[in-house]
GROMACS .gro file of C-alpha atoms in nm:
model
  451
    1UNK     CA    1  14.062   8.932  10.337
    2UNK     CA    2  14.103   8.765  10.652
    3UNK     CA    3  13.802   8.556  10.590
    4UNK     CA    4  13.594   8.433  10.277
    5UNK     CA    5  13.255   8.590  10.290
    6UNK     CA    6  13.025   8.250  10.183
    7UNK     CA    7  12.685   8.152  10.171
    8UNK     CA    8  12.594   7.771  10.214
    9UNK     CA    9  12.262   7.619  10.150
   10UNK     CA   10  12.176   7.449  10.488
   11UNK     CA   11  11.809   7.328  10.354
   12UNK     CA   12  11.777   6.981  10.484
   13UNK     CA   13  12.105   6.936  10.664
   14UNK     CA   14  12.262   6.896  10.982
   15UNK     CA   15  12.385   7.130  11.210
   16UNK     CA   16  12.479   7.071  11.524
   17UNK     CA   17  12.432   7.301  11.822
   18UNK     CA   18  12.639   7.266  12.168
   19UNK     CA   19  12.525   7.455  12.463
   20UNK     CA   20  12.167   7.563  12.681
   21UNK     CA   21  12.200   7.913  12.682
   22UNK     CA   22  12.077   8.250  12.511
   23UNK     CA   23  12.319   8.249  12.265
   24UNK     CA   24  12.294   7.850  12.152
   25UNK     CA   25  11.970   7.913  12.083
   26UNK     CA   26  12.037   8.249  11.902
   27UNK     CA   27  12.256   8.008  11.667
   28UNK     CA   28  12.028   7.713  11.636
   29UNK     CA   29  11.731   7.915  11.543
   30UNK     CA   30  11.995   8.147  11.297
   31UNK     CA   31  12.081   7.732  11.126
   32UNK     CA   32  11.655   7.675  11.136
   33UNK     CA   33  11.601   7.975  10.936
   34UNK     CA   34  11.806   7.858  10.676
   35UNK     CA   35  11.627   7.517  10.660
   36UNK     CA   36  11.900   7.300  10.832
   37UNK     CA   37  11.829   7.011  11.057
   38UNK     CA   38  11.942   7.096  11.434
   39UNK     CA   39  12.062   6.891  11.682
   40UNK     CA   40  12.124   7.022  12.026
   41UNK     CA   41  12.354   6.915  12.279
   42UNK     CA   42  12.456   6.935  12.634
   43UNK     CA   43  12.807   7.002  12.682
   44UNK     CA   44  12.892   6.738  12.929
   45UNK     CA   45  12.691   6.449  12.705
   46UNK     CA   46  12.819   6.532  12.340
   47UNK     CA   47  13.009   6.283  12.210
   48UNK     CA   48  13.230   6.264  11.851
   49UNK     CA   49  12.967   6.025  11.686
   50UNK     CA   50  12.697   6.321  11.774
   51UNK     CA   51  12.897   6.565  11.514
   52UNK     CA   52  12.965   6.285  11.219
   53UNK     CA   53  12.819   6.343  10.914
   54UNK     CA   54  12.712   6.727  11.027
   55UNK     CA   55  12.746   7.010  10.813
   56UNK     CA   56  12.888   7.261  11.056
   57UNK     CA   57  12.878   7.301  11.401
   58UNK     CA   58  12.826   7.584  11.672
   59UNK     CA   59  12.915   7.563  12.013
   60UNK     CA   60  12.810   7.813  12.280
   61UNK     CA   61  12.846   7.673  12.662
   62UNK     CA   62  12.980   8.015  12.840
   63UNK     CA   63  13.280   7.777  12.964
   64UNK     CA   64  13.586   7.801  12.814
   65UNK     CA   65  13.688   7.466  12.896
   66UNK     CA   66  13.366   7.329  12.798
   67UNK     CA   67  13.407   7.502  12.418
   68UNK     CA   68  13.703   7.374  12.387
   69UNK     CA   69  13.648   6.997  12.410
   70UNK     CA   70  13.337   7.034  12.245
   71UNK     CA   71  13.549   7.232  11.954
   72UNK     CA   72  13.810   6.956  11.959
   73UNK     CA   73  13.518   6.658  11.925
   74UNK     CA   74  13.387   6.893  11.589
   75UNK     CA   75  13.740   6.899  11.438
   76UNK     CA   76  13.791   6.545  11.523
   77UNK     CA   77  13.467   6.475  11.325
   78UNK     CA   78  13.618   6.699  11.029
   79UNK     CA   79  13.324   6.913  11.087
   80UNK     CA   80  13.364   7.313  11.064
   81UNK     CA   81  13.330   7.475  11.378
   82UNK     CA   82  13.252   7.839  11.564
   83UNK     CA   83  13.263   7.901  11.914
   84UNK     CA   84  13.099   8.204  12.017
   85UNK     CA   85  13.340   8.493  12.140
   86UNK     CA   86  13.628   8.282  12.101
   87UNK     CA   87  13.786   8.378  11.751
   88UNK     CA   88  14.076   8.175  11.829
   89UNK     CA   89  13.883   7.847  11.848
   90UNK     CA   90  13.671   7.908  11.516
   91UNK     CA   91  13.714   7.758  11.130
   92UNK     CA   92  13.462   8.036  11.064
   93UNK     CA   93  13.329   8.351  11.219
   94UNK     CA   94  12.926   8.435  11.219
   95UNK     CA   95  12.867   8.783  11.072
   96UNK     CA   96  12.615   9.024  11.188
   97UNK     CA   97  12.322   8.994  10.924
   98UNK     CA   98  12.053   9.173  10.761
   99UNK     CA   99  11.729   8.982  10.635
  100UNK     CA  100  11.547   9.118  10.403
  101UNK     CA  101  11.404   8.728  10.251
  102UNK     CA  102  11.557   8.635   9.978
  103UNK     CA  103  11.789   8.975  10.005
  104UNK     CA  104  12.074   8.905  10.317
  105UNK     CA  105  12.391   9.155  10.402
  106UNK     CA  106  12.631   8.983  10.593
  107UNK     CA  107  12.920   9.265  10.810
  108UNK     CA  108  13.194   9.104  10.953
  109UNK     CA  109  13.510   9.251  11.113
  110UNK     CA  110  13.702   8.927  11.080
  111UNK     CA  111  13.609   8.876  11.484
  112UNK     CA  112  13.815   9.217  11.606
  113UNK     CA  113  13.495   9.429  11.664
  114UNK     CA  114  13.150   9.284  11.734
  115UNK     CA  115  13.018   9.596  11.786
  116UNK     CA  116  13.156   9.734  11.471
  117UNK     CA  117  12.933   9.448  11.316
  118UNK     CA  118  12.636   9.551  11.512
  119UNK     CA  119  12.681   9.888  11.421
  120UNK     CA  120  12.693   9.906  11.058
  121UNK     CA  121  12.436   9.629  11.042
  122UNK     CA  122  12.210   9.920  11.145
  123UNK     CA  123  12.300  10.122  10.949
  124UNK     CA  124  12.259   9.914  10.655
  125UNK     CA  125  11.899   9.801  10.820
  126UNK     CA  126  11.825  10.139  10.787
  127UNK     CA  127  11.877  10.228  10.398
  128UNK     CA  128  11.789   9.871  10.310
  129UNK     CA  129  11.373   9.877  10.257
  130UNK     CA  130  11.142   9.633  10.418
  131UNK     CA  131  11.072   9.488  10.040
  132UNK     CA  132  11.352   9.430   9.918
  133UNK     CA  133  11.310   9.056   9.928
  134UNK     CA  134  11.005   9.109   9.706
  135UNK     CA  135  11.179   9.276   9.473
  136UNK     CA  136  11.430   8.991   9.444
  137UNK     CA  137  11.140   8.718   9.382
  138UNK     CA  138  11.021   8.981   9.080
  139UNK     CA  139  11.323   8.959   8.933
  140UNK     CA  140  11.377   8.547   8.971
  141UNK     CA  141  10.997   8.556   8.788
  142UNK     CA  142  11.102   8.671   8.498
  143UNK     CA  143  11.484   8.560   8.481
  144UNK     CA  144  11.425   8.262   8.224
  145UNK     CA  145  11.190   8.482   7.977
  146UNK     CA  146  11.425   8.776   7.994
  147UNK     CA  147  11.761   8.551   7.939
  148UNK     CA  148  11.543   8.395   7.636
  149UNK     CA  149  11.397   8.686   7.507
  150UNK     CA  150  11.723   8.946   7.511
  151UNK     CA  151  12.016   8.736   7.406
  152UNK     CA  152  12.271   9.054   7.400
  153UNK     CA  153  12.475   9.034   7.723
  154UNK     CA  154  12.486   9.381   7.761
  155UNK     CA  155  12.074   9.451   7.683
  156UNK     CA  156  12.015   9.173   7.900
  157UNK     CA  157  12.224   9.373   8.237
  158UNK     CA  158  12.036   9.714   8.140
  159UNK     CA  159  11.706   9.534   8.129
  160UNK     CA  160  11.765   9.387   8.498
  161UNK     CA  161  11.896   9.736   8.649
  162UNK     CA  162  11.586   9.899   8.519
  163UNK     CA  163  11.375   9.644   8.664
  164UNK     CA  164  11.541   9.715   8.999
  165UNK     CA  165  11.603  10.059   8.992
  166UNK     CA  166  11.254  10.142   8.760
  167UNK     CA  167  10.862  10.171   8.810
  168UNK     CA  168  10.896   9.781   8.829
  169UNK     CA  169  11.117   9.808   9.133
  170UNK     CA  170  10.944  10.088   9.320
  171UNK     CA  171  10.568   9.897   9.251
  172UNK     CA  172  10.713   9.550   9.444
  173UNK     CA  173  10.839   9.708   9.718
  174UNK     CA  174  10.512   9.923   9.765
  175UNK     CA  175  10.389   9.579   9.805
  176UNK     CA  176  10.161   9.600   9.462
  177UNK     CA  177  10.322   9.297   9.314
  178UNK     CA  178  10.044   9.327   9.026
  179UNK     CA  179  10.151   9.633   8.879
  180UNK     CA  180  10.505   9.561   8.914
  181UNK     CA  181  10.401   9.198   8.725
  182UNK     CA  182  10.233   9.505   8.474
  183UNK     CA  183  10.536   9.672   8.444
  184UNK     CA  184  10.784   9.449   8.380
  185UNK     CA  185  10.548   9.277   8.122
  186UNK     CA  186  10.552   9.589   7.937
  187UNK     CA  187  10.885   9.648   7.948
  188UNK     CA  188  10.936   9.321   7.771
  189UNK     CA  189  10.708   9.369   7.537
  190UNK     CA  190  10.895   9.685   7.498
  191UNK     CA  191  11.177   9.490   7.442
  192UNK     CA  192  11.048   9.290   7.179
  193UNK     CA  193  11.006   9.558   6.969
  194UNK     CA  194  11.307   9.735   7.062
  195UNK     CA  195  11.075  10.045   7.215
  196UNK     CA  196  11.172  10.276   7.412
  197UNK     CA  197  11.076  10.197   7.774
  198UNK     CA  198  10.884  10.388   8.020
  199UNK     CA  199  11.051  10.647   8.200
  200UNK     CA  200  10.966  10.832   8.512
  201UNK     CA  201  11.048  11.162   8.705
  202UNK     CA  202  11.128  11.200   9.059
  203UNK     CA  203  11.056  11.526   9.186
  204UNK     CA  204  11.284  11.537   9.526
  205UNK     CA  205  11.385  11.746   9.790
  206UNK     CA  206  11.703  11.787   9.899
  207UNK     CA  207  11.659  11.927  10.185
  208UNK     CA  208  11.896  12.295  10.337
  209UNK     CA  209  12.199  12.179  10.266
  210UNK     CA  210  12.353  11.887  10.478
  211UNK     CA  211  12.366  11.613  10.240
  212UNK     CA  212  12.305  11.430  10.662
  213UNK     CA  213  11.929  11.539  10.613
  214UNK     CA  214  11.843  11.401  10.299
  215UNK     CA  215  11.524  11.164  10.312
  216UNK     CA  216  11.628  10.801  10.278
  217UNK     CA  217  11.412  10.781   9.965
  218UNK     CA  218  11.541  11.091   9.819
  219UNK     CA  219  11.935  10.916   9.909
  220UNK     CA  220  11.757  10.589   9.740
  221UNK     CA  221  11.630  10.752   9.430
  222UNK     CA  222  11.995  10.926   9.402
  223UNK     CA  223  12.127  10.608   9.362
  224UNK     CA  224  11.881  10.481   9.072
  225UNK     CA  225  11.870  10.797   8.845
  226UNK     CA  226  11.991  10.795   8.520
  227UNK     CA  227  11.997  11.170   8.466
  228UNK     CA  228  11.957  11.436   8.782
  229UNK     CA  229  11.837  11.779   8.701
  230UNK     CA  230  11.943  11.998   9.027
  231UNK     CA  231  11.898  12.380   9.137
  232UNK     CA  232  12.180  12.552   9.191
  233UNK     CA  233  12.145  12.575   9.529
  234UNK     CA  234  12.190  12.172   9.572
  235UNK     CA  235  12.548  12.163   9.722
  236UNK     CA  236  12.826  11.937   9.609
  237UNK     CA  237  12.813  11.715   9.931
  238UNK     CA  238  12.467  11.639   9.836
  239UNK     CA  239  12.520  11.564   9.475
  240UNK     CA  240  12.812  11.346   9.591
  241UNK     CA  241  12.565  11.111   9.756
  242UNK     CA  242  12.430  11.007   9.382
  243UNK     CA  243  12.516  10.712   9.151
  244UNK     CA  244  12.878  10.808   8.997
  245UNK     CA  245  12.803  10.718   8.650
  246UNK     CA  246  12.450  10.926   8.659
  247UNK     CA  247  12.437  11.280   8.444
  248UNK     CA  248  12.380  11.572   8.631
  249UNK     CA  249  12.243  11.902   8.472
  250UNK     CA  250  12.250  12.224   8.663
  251UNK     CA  251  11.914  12.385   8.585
  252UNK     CA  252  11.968  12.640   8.846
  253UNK     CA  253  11.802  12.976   8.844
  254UNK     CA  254  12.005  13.258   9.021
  255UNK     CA  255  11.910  13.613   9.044
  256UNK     CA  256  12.132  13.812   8.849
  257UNK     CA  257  12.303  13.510   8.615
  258UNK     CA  258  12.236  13.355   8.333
  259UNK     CA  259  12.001  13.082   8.407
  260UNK     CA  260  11.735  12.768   8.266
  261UNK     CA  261  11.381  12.963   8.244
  262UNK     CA  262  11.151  12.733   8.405
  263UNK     CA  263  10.968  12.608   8.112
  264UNK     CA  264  11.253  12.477   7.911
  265UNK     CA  265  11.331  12.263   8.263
  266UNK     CA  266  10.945  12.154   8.209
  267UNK     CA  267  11.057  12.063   7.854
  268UNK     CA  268  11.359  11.915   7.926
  269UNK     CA  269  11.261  11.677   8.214
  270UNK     CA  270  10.967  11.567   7.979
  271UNK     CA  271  11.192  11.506   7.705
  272UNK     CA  272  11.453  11.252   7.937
  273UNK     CA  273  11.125  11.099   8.050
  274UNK     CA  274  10.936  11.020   7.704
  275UNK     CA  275  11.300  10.914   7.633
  276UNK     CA  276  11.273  10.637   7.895
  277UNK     CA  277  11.544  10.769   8.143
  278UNK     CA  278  11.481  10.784   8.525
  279UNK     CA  279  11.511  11.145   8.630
  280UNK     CA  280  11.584  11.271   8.960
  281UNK     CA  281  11.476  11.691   8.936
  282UNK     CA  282  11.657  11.761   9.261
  283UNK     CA  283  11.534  12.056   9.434
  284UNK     CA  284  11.692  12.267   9.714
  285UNK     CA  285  11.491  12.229  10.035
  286UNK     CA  286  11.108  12.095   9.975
  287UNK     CA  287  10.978  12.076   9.585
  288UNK     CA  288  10.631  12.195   9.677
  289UNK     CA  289  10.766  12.467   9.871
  290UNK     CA  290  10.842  12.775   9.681
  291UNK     CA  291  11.017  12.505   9.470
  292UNK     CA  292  10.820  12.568   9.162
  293UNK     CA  293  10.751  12.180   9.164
  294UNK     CA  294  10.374  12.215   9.113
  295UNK     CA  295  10.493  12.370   8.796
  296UNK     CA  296  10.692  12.038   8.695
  297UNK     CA  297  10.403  11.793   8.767
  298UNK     CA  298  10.167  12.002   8.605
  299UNK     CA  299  10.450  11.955   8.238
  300UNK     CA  300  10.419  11.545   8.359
  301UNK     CA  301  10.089  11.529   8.421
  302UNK     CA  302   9.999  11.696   8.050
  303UNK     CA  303  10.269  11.489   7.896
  304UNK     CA  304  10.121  11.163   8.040
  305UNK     CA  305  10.422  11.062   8.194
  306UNK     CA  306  10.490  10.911   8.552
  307UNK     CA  307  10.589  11.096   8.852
  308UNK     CA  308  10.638  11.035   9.217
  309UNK     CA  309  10.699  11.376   9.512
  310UNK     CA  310  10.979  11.311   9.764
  311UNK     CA  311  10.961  11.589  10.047
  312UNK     CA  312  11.263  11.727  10.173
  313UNK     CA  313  11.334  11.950  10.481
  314UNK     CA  314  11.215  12.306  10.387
  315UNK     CA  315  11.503  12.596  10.419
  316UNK     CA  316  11.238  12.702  10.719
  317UNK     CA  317  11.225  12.398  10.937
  318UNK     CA  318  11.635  12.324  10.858
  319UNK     CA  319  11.775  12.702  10.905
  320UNK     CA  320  11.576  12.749  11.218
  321UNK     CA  321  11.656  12.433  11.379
  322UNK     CA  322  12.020  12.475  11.252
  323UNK     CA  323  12.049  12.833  11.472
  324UNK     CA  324  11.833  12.740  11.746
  325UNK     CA  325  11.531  12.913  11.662
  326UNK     CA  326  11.193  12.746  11.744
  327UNK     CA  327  10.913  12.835  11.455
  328UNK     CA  328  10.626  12.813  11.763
  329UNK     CA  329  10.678  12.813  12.127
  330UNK     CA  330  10.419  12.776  12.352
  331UNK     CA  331  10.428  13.101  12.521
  332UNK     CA  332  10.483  13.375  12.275
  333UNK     CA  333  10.439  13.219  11.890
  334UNK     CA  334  10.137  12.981  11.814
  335UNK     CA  335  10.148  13.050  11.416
  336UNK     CA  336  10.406  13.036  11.138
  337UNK     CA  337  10.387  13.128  10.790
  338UNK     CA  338  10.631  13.104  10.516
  339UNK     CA  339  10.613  13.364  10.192
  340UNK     CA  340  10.854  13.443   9.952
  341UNK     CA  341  11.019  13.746   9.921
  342UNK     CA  342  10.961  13.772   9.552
  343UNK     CA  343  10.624  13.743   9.407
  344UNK     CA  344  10.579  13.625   9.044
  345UNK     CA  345  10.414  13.858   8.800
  346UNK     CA  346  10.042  13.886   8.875
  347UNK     CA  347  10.049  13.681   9.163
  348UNK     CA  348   9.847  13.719   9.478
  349UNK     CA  349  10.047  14.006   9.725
  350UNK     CA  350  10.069  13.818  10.070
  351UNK     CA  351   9.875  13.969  10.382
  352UNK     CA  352  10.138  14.151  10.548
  353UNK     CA  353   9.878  14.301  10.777
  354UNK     CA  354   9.785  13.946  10.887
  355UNK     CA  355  10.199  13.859  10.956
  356UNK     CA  356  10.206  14.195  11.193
  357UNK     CA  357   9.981  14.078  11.424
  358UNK     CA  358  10.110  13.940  11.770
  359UNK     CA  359  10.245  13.575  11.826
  360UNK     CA  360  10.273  13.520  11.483
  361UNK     CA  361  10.622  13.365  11.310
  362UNK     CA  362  10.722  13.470  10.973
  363UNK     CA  363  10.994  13.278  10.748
  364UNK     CA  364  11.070  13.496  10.469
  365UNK     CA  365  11.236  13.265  10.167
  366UNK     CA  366  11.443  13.467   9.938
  367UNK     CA  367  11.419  13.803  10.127
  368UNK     CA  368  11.772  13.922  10.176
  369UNK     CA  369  11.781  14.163   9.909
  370UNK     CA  370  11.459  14.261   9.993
  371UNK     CA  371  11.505  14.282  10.339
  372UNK     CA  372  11.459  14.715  10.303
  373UNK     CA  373  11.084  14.603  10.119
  374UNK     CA  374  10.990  14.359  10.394
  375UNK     CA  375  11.054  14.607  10.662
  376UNK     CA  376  10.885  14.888  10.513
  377UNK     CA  377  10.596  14.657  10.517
  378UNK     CA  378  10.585  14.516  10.817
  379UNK     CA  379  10.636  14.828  11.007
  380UNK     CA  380  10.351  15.018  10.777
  381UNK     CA  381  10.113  14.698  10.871
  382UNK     CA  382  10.172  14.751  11.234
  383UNK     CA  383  10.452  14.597  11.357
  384UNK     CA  384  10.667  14.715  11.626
  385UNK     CA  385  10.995  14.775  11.529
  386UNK     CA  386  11.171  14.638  11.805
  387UNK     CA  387  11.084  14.325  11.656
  388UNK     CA  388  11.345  14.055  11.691
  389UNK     CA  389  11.435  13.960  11.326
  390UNK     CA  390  11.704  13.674  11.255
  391UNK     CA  391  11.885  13.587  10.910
  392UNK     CA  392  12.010  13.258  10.817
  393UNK     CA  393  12.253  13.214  10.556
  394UNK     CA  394  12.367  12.903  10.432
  395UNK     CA  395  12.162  12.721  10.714
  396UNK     CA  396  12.248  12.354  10.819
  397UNK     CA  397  12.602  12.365  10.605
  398UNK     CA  398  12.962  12.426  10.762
  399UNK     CA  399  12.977  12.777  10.629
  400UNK     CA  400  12.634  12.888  10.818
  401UNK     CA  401  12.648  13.269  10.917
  402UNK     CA  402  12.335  13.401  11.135
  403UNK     CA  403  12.264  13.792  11.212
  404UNK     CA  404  12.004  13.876  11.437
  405UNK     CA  405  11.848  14.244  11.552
  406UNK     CA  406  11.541  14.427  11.526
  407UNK     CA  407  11.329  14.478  11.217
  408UNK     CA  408  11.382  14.855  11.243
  409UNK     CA  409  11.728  14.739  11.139
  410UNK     CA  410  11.679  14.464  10.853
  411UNK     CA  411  11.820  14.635  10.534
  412UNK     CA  412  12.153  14.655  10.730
  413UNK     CA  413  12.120  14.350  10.875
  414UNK     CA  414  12.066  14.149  10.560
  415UNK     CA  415  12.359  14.393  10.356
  416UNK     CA  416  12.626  14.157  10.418
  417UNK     CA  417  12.408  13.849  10.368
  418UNK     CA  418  12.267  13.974   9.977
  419UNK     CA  419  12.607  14.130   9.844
  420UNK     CA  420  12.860  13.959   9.639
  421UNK     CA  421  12.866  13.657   9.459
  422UNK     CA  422  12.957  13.458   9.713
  423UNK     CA  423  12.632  13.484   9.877
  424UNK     CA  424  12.452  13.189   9.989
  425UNK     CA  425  12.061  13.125  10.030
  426UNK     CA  426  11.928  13.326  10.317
  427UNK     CA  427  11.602  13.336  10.489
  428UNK     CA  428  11.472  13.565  10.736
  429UNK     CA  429  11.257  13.512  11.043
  430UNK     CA  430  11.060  13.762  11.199
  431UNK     CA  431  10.855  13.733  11.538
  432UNK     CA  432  10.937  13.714  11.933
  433UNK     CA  433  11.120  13.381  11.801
  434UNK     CA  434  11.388  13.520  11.667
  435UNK     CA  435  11.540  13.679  11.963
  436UNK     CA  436  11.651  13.268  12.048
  437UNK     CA  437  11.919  13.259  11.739
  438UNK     CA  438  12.230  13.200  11.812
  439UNK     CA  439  12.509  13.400  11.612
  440UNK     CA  440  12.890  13.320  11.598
  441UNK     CA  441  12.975  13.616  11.723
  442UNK     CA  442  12.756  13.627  12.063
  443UNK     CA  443  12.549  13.372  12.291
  444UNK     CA  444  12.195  13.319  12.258
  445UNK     CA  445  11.965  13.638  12.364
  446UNK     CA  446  11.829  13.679  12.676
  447UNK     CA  447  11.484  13.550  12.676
  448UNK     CA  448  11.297  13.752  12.963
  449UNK     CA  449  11.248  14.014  12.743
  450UNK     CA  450  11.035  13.813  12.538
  451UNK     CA  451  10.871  13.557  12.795
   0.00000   0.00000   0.00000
């Protein structure tokens, strides 16, 4: 490392500041919010007594002439010193920095690349939640009863992850600091007893396929799950964005191969719960859409075990967007619909008359093999078959393939995209829409026709 990453306690000291513009005050209210004493000074009056006895110093005049005798008075006073944009000049660098209370990130690229700093800083700002300091005074609560009450080194580490990473965790930085108190009460009185702690399932979506669209809650939750139950359909890149010492279970169900039936998923994501783990049931696209999750929180709910629902991106919103097809447009689509294109056993047979009619957008989940099905009922409920139709495979991931026609032409359409193993998830979209996908092979279609 070129440089030491520290963090000095400023409360009550003095720090002195040299210079009148934006960025000496930028510093001197940066050495306030730490608690230190400042002292500001004009360039052309500082003198070597005014830096005696300081802490650190920053100096800031815009003149290089100017920083450097005011850097030369701080070293003569044996007083660190930074000078703003001059790395040369400084016994310390000032990072870019992310707040969050009693929570800070400091990014520095050892003065080569400010905006580097800047840069990452927001990224950082952006996975980093608002609450995080709160979550950090929980914790300093109940550090003395938990270091008294678990003496074990190692019981004592797993007890402080799940307070950050469990229903504790999640409850403080929803800003209900009572029921995270709750919580982490009974999970010491769980300790006392050596119970089993609370678990509790996240049902999550994770979104079409580019691990780039996952929620920043469902990324979050990745990282704090013991065990993650995913579909099949959950790509590697995604899974790759999870904590590397978490289990994963493929409970992926796959037409044609051997598969989990959906209630032993039920019985197996109640049985990690009751067993206290924190289980991520990772689900391709959105869990309450076609994702069976209803199903899951029905298992929790009768089990009397805790649950939160993370939306993801539904194979719809991602595959259209992904190929350039809008779901409405103003002038010739003011309706969409999604429907599977399987149907469970005595379940309710969608309206296909009702998805013939004009200006109306369907986005068929599941319907590649059978696309020959879907057309046949379309066409009997009325709809035209020069109908622009488009298929999606793979939508929103590098290996995306997109086929587009009319729906007199479907089955062969969708052939290449429901043969072989190899096959990825497809969907198909139906409606004047579809005539705006874009294929590898040609541009976008000509719109007049359908304007």
């Amino acid at each position: 490392m070129k440089h030491l990453p520290l963090f000095f306690d400023l409360a009550g000291r003095r720090v002195v500041v040299v210079g009148e513009g934006a960025k000496a005050q930028g510093r001197a209210d940066l050495a306030r919010s730490a608690g230190a004493e400042v002292s500001r000074l004009v360039p052309a009056e500082a003198r070597i007594e005014d830096f005696r006895g300081a802490s650190a110093a920053f100096v800031a005049t815009g003149d290089l002439e100017s920083d450097a005798a005011a850097q030369r008075l701080a070293k003569q006073a044996g007083v660190p010193v930074n000078v703003a944009d001059r790395p040369a000049l400084c016994d310390f660098i000032l990072p870019a920095i992310v707040d969050r209370d009693e929570v800070v990130v400091a990014i520095s690229t050892g003065g080569t690349s400010p905006t580097l700093a800047t840069v990452l800083r927001g990224r950082i700002e952006a996975v980093l939640p608002q609450q995080l300091g709160a979550l950090a005074r929980l914790a300093a609560t109940f550090r003395s009863q938990v270091n008294a009450l678990i003496v074990d080194p190692a019981r004592r580490r797993a007890f402080f992850r799940r307070l950050v990473e469990g229903p504790a965790g999640r409850l403080a930085m929803q800003g209900d600091e009572a029921g995270a108190r709750r919580a982490v009460l009974s999970d010491l009185d769980a300790a006392r007893g050596r119970q089993v702690p609370q678990g509790v399932a996240h049902i999550v979506g994770a979104g079409p396929g580019d691990p780039d669209l996952l929620t920043l809650r469902a990324a979050q939750l990745l990282q704090e799950a013991d065990a993650i139950l995913h579909d099949d359909l959950v790509p590697p890149e995604v899974l790759a964005r999870a904590r590397r010492d978490a289990e994963f279970v493929s409970v992926g169900k796959r037409k044609g191969r051997p598969s989990w039936a959906q209630a032993d998923i039920d019985a197996e994501l109640v049985r990690r719960v009751a067993a206290g783990q924190t289980v991520v049931r990772l689900k391709a696209g959105d869990p309450f859409v076609f994702g069976r999750g209803g199903e899951e929180v029905d298992a929790l709910r009768a089990a009397g075990l805790a649950y939160t629902i993370v939306p993801g991106i539904t194979a719809a919103l991602g595959c259209a967007a992904s190929a350039g097809i809008p779901l409405t447009h103003r002038r010739i689509a003011s309706a969409v619909t999604f429907v599977s294109g399987h149907s469970a056993l005595g379940a309710k047979q969608p309206a296909w008359a009702a998805f013939a009619a004009e200006g109306h957008t369907l986005a068929i989940y599941m319907g590649a093999s059978e696309a020959a099905s879907v057309r046949d009922r379309l066409l009997d409920a009325g709809s035209p078959p020069s109908t622009p139709v488009a298929i999606v495979e793979n939508g929103t991931r590098p290996d995306q393939r997109v086929s587009s026609g009319r729906l007199s032409d479907l089955a062969r359409l969708a052939a290449p995209h429901s043969q072989g193993g190899d096959a990825g998830p497809s969907l198909i979209i139906v409606g004047d829409v579809a005539a705006y996908a874009a294929t590898s092979a040609t541009e976008p279609s000509q719109l007049a026709q359908v304007s």
